[in-house]
Amino acid sequence: MLANLWGMKQAELKLALVGCGGQAGGDVPNFADHPSVKIVAVCDPDKTNRDKFGTKYGVPEGARYADYKKLLSDVPCDAVFCATPDHMHAPVGLAALRKNKHVYLQKPLARGVAECRALADEARKRPKLATQMGIQIHGDAAYRSAVTWLRGGIVGRVREVHSFCAKGWGGPQAKKPADPVPDGLDWDIYCGVSPFRPYVKGDYHPGNWRRWQAFGTGTLGDMGCHILDPVFGGTGLISPRTVKSHLAAPPNDENFPYDMHIEWGFDDDVNYHWYSGDVRPDASILPGVSLPGAGSLVIGERARLLVPHWSIPTLYDASGTKLNRTPRPEPAVNHYHEWVDAALASNPSACGANFAFAGPLTECVLMGNIASWQPQKQLTWDGRRCRFVGEGSKEANKHLTPSYRRGVRL
């Protein structure tokens, strides 16, 4: 406002969009309504998607790309938004950081644990670049309240956490014959860093890619970064010592498990549990209370805090009786504008879900997928070295980095 009164030019953030599918449809309007954002380029291997967004935001034909590498080479932008399928998060994010662009990267931060570590390390080398993982609920009043209350000791010393989600992005998928690639879709670019596979209508694009190891990270990768976010922020426990799958059998070579029960062990003898698909926590963790479809229950020495996905938390005692002594809820913040403002100010610490936080969070989440390949075996994690050690480690470490197409190096 003062800049306009004095005739000064308002700061502008030139933003390029990589990935113009369904998620972008929810995210991009929140960037576009910031007065300092100008969308200067769009990128998607599907011409229908990039033309839809290009037309909506006034991007000329010459700034609409199928290949993000060409966009980063050609377009003088300040920042990159990425909402591709999971397999391209790390390649796009790393390339943008190395071009000295601010980066907003949809969750999960990457498809592999080693990719998460690489993104966090790359961001650390560039202290003036603002980074944010797309967990928009991070700025919601419900999750901000949970973090503040847990940090304030509302439940006492945390003993265990039970997080759950009724989604089931997994289970074996029937093999189908290849279909003709639709006009306007560059399927080779869509496959990206993953080994090329024939196009199958409805299996990969536009919506079911999360079920496939080549493109997604299953239910845990989809929802774990959201649901575990306030627990990690509130307890400060981020790097686990152990991880174990409680299922009876591993998934197949192509897909993720439909049902999951993962347990992480942290310092101070605190255990986190994750349940998804048809697996749910035992009713005894909060007697007489119907758990929501998705959320977390944090069990402490003095009380239990139920943190539903998108609702203000509720405090209970061990018997399931509601306790009316929660503090005033925290105000919400705009997760998208927070990143834009941080980028304009070259102040990455202003981003609540910057890569220094989002990297370790996503690492932990993706360890659950790795554990699923060796069910009933407790794996030991060396966070400093970013390696599993001890029994089962040789096999587990094979999954730290996803399978790339031959010749690909990030």
mmCIF file of N, CA and C in Angstrom, residues 65-110:
data_model
loop_
_atom_site.group_PDB
_atom_site.id
_atom_site.type_symbol
_atom_site.label_atom_id
_atom_site.label_comp_id
_atom_site.label_asym_id
_atom_site.label_seq_id
_atom_site.Cartn_x
_atom_site.Cartn_y
_atom_site.Cartn_z
ATOM 1 N N TYR A 65 4.610 -25.476 -21.622
ATOM 2 C CA TYR A 65 5.602 -26.518 -21.876
ATOM 3 C C TYR A 65 5.096 -27.899 -21.479
ATOM 4 N N ALA A 66 5.638 -28.916 -22.173
ATOM 5 C CA ALA A 66 5.433 -30.304 -21.764
ATOM 6 C C ALA A 66 6.546 -30.759 -20.835
ATOM 7 N N ASP A 67 7.753 -30.199 -21.010
ATOM 8 C CA ASP A 67 8.958 -30.636 -20.296
ATOM 9 C C ASP A 67 9.423 -29.554 -19.325
ATOM 10 N N TYR A 68 9.470 -29.876 -18.037
ATOM 11 C CA TYR A 68 9.874 -28.892 -17.032
ATOM 12 C C TYR A 68 11.313 -28.432 -17.235
ATOM 13 N N LYS A 69 12.180 -29.308 -17.772
ATOM 14 C CA LYS A 69 13.587 -28.916 -17.965
ATOM 15 C C LYS A 69 13.691 -27.793 -18.982
ATOM 16 N N LYS A 70 12.881 -27.837 -20.018
ATOM 17 C CA LYS A 70 12.886 -26.762 -21.007
ATOM 18 C C LYS A 70 12.322 -25.481 -20.402
ATOM 19 N N LEU A 71 11.287 -25.602 -19.595
ATOM 20 C CA LEU A 71 10.742 -24.427 -18.921
ATOM 21 C C LEU A 71 11.819 -23.751 -18.070
ATOM 22 N N LEU A 72 12.509 -24.537 -17.250
ATOM 23 C CA LEU A 72 13.526 -23.953 -16.371
ATOM 24 C C LEU A 72 14.684 -23.362 -17.159
ATOM 25 N N SER A 73 14.934 -23.891 -18.327
ATOM 26 C CA SER A 73 16.000 -23.363 -19.175
ATOM 27 C C SER A 73 15.596 -22.063 -19.861
ATOM 28 N N ASP A 74 14.300 -21.965 -20.227
ATOM 29 C CA ASP A 74 13.858 -20.851 -21.073
ATOM 30 C C ASP A 74 13.247 -19.679 -20.321
ATOM 31 N N VAL A 75 12.567 -19.951 -19.220
ATOM 32 C CA VAL A 75 11.700 -18.940 -18.606
ATOM 33 C C VAL A 75 12.389 -18.232 -17.444
ATOM 34 N N PRO A 76 12.462 -16.907 -17.459
ATOM 35 C CA PRO A 76 13.008 -16.157 -16.322
ATOM 36 C C PRO A 76 11.981 -16.031 -15.198
ATOM 37 N N CYS A 77 11.884 -17.065 -14.377
ATOM 38 C CA CYS A 77 10.932 -17.053 -13.267
ATOM 39 C C CYS A 77 11.683 -16.976 -11.941
ATOM 40 N N ASP A 78 10.955 -16.618 -10.872
ATOM 41 C CA ASP A 78 11.535 -16.534 -9.528
ATOM 42 C C ASP A 78 11.241 -17.779 -8.701
ATOM 43 N N ALA A 79 10.141 -18.452 -9.019
ATOM 44 C CA ALA A 79 9.656 -19.517 -8.141
ATOM 45 C C ALA A 79 8.946 -20.576 -8.964
ATOM 46 N N VAL A 80 8.914 -21.791 -8.400
ATOM 47 C CA VAL A 80 8.284 -22.925 -9.087
ATOM 48 C C VAL A 80 7.311 -23.613 -8.133
ATOM 49 N N PHE A 81 6.108 -23.842 -8.623
ATOM 50 C CA PHE A 81 5.105 -24.659 -7.940
ATOM 51 C C PHE A 81 5.073 -26.003 -8.642
ATOM 52 N N CYS A 82 5.113 -27.101 -7.880
ATOM 53 C CA CYS A 82 5.106 -28.445 -8.472
ATOM 54 C C CYS A 82 4.007 -29.293 -7.865
ATOM 55 N N ALA A 83 3.099 -29.768 -8.715
ATOM 56 C CA ALA A 83 2.033 -30.685 -8.280
ATOM 57 C C ALA A 83 1.897 -31.814 -9.296
ATOM 58 N N THR A 84 3.022 -32.414 -9.627
ATOM 59 C CA THR A 84 3.040 -33.588 -10.497
ATOM 60 C C THR A 84 2.690 -34.834 -9.690
ATOM 61 N N PRO A 85 2.553 -36.003 -10.329
ATOM 62 C CA PRO A 85 2.579 -37.241 -9.549
ATOM 63 C C PRO A 85 3.878 -37.351 -8.759
ATOM 64 N N ASP A 86 3.860 -38.175 -7.719
ATOM 65 C CA ASP A 86 4.944 -38.199 -6.726
ATOM 66 C C ASP A 86 6.321 -38.464 -7.321
ATOM 67 N N HIS A 87 6.384 -39.273 -8.385
ATOM 68 C CA HIS A 87 7.694 -39.680 -8.905
ATOM 69 C C HIS A 87 8.502 -38.519 -9.469
ATOM 70 N N MET A 88 7.838 -37.388 -9.773
ATOM 71 C CA MET A 88 8.552 -36.248 -10.336
ATOM 72 C C MET A 88 8.777 -35.120 -9.337
ATOM 73 N N HIS A 89 8.354 -35.295 -8.094
ATOM 74 C CA HIS A 89 8.561 -34.233 -7.103
ATOM 75 C C HIS A 89 10.036 -33.915 -6.906
ATOM 76 N N ALA A 90 10.837 -34.922 -6.619
ATOM 77 C CA ALA A 90 12.261 -34.678 -6.365
ATOM 78 C C ALA A 90 12.983 -34.159 -7.608
ATOM 79 N N PRO A 91 12.785 -34.759 -8.795
ATOM 80 C CA PRO A 91 13.472 -34.217 -9.970
ATOM 81 C C PRO A 91 13.156 -32.750 -10.240
ATOM 82 N N VAL A 92 11.885 -32.384 -10.158
ATOM 83 C CA VAL A 92 11.504 -30.990 -10.415
ATOM 84 C C VAL A 92 12.033 -30.086 -9.304
ATOM 85 N N GLY A 93 11.847 -30.511 -8.048
ATOM 86 C CA GLY A 93 12.287 -29.685 -6.922
ATOM 87 C C GLY A 93 13.782 -29.452 -6.917
ATOM 88 N N LEU A 94 14.560 -30.497 -7.148
ATOM 89 C CA LEU A 94 16.016 -30.350 -7.160
ATOM 90 C C LEU A 94 16.475 -29.479 -8.319
ATOM 91 N N ALA A 95 15.876 -29.681 -9.486
ATOM 92 C CA ALA A 95 16.258 -28.869 -10.643
ATOM 93 C C ALA A 95 15.952 -27.390 -10.401
ATOM 94 N N ALA A 96 14.796 -27.112 -9.798
ATOM 95 C CA ALA A 96 14.427 -25.715 -9.528
ATOM 96 C C ALA A 96 15.351 -25.083 -8.494
ATOM 97 N N LEU A 97 15.659 -25.805 -7.439
ATOM 98 C CA LEU A 97 16.576 -25.265 -6.426
ATOM 99 C C LEU A 97 17.947 -24.977 -7.035
ATOM 100 N N ARG A 98 18.412 -25.869 -7.884
ATOM 101 C CA ARG A 98 19.728 -25.679 -8.502
ATOM 102 C C ARG A 98 19.740 -24.530 -9.489
ATOM 103 N N LYS A 99 18.555 -24.109 -9.920
ATOM 104 C CA LYS A 99 18.425 -22.907 -10.740
ATOM 105 C C LYS A 99 18.135 -21.678 -9.877
ATOM 106 N N ASN A 100 18.246 -21.857 -8.551
ATOM 107 C CA ASN A 100 18.024 -20.777 -7.585
ATOM 108 C C ASN A 100 16.600 -20.224 -7.633
ATOM 109 N N LYS A 101 15.630 -21.135 -7.687
ATOM 110 C CA LYS A 101 14.219 -20.768 -7.632
ATOM 111 C C LYS A 101 13.638 -21.138 -6.267
ATOM 112 N N HIS A 102 12.747 -20.306 -5.756
ATOM 113 C CA HIS A 102 11.946 -20.689 -4.599
ATOM 114 C C HIS A 102 11.045 -21.849 -5.023
ATOM 115 N N VAL A 103 10.785 -22.787 -4.103
ATOM 116 C CA VAL A 103 10.059 -24.000 -4.488
ATOM 117 C C VAL A 103 8.914 -24.295 -3.532
ATOM 118 N N TYR A 104 7.731 -24.477 -4.092
ATOM 119 C CA TYR A 104 6.573 -25.033 -3.379
ATOM 120 C C TYR A 104 6.312 -26.399 -3.994
ATOM 121 N N LEU A 105 6.471 -27.460 -3.198
ATOM 122 C CA LEU A 105 6.424 -28.828 -3.687
ATOM 123 C C LEU A 105 5.317 -29.582 -2.967
ATOM 124 N N GLN A 106 4.373 -30.097 -3.736
ATOM 125 C CA GLN A 106 3.269 -30.824 -3.114
ATOM 126 C C GLN A 106 3.778 -32.044 -2.335
ATOM 127 N N LYS A 107 2.981 -32.453 -1.352
ATOM 128 C CA LYS A 107 3.336 -33.645 -0.564
ATOM 129 C C LYS A 107 3.044 -34.900 -1.374
ATOM 130 N N PRO A 108 3.711 -36.008 -1.045
ATOM 131 C CA PRO A 108 4.877 -36.065 -0.187
ATOM 132 C C PRO A 108 6.060 -35.394 -0.872
ATOM 133 N N LEU A 109 7.038 -34.963 -0.101
ATOM 134 C CA LEU A 109 8.142 -34.219 -0.670
ATOM 135 C C LEU A 109 8.811 -34.982 -1.801
ATOM 136 N N ALA A 110 8.850 -36.305 -1.703
ATOM 137 C CA ALA A 110 9.499 -37.135 -2.715
ATOM 138 C C ALA A 110 8.908 -38.536 -2.659
#
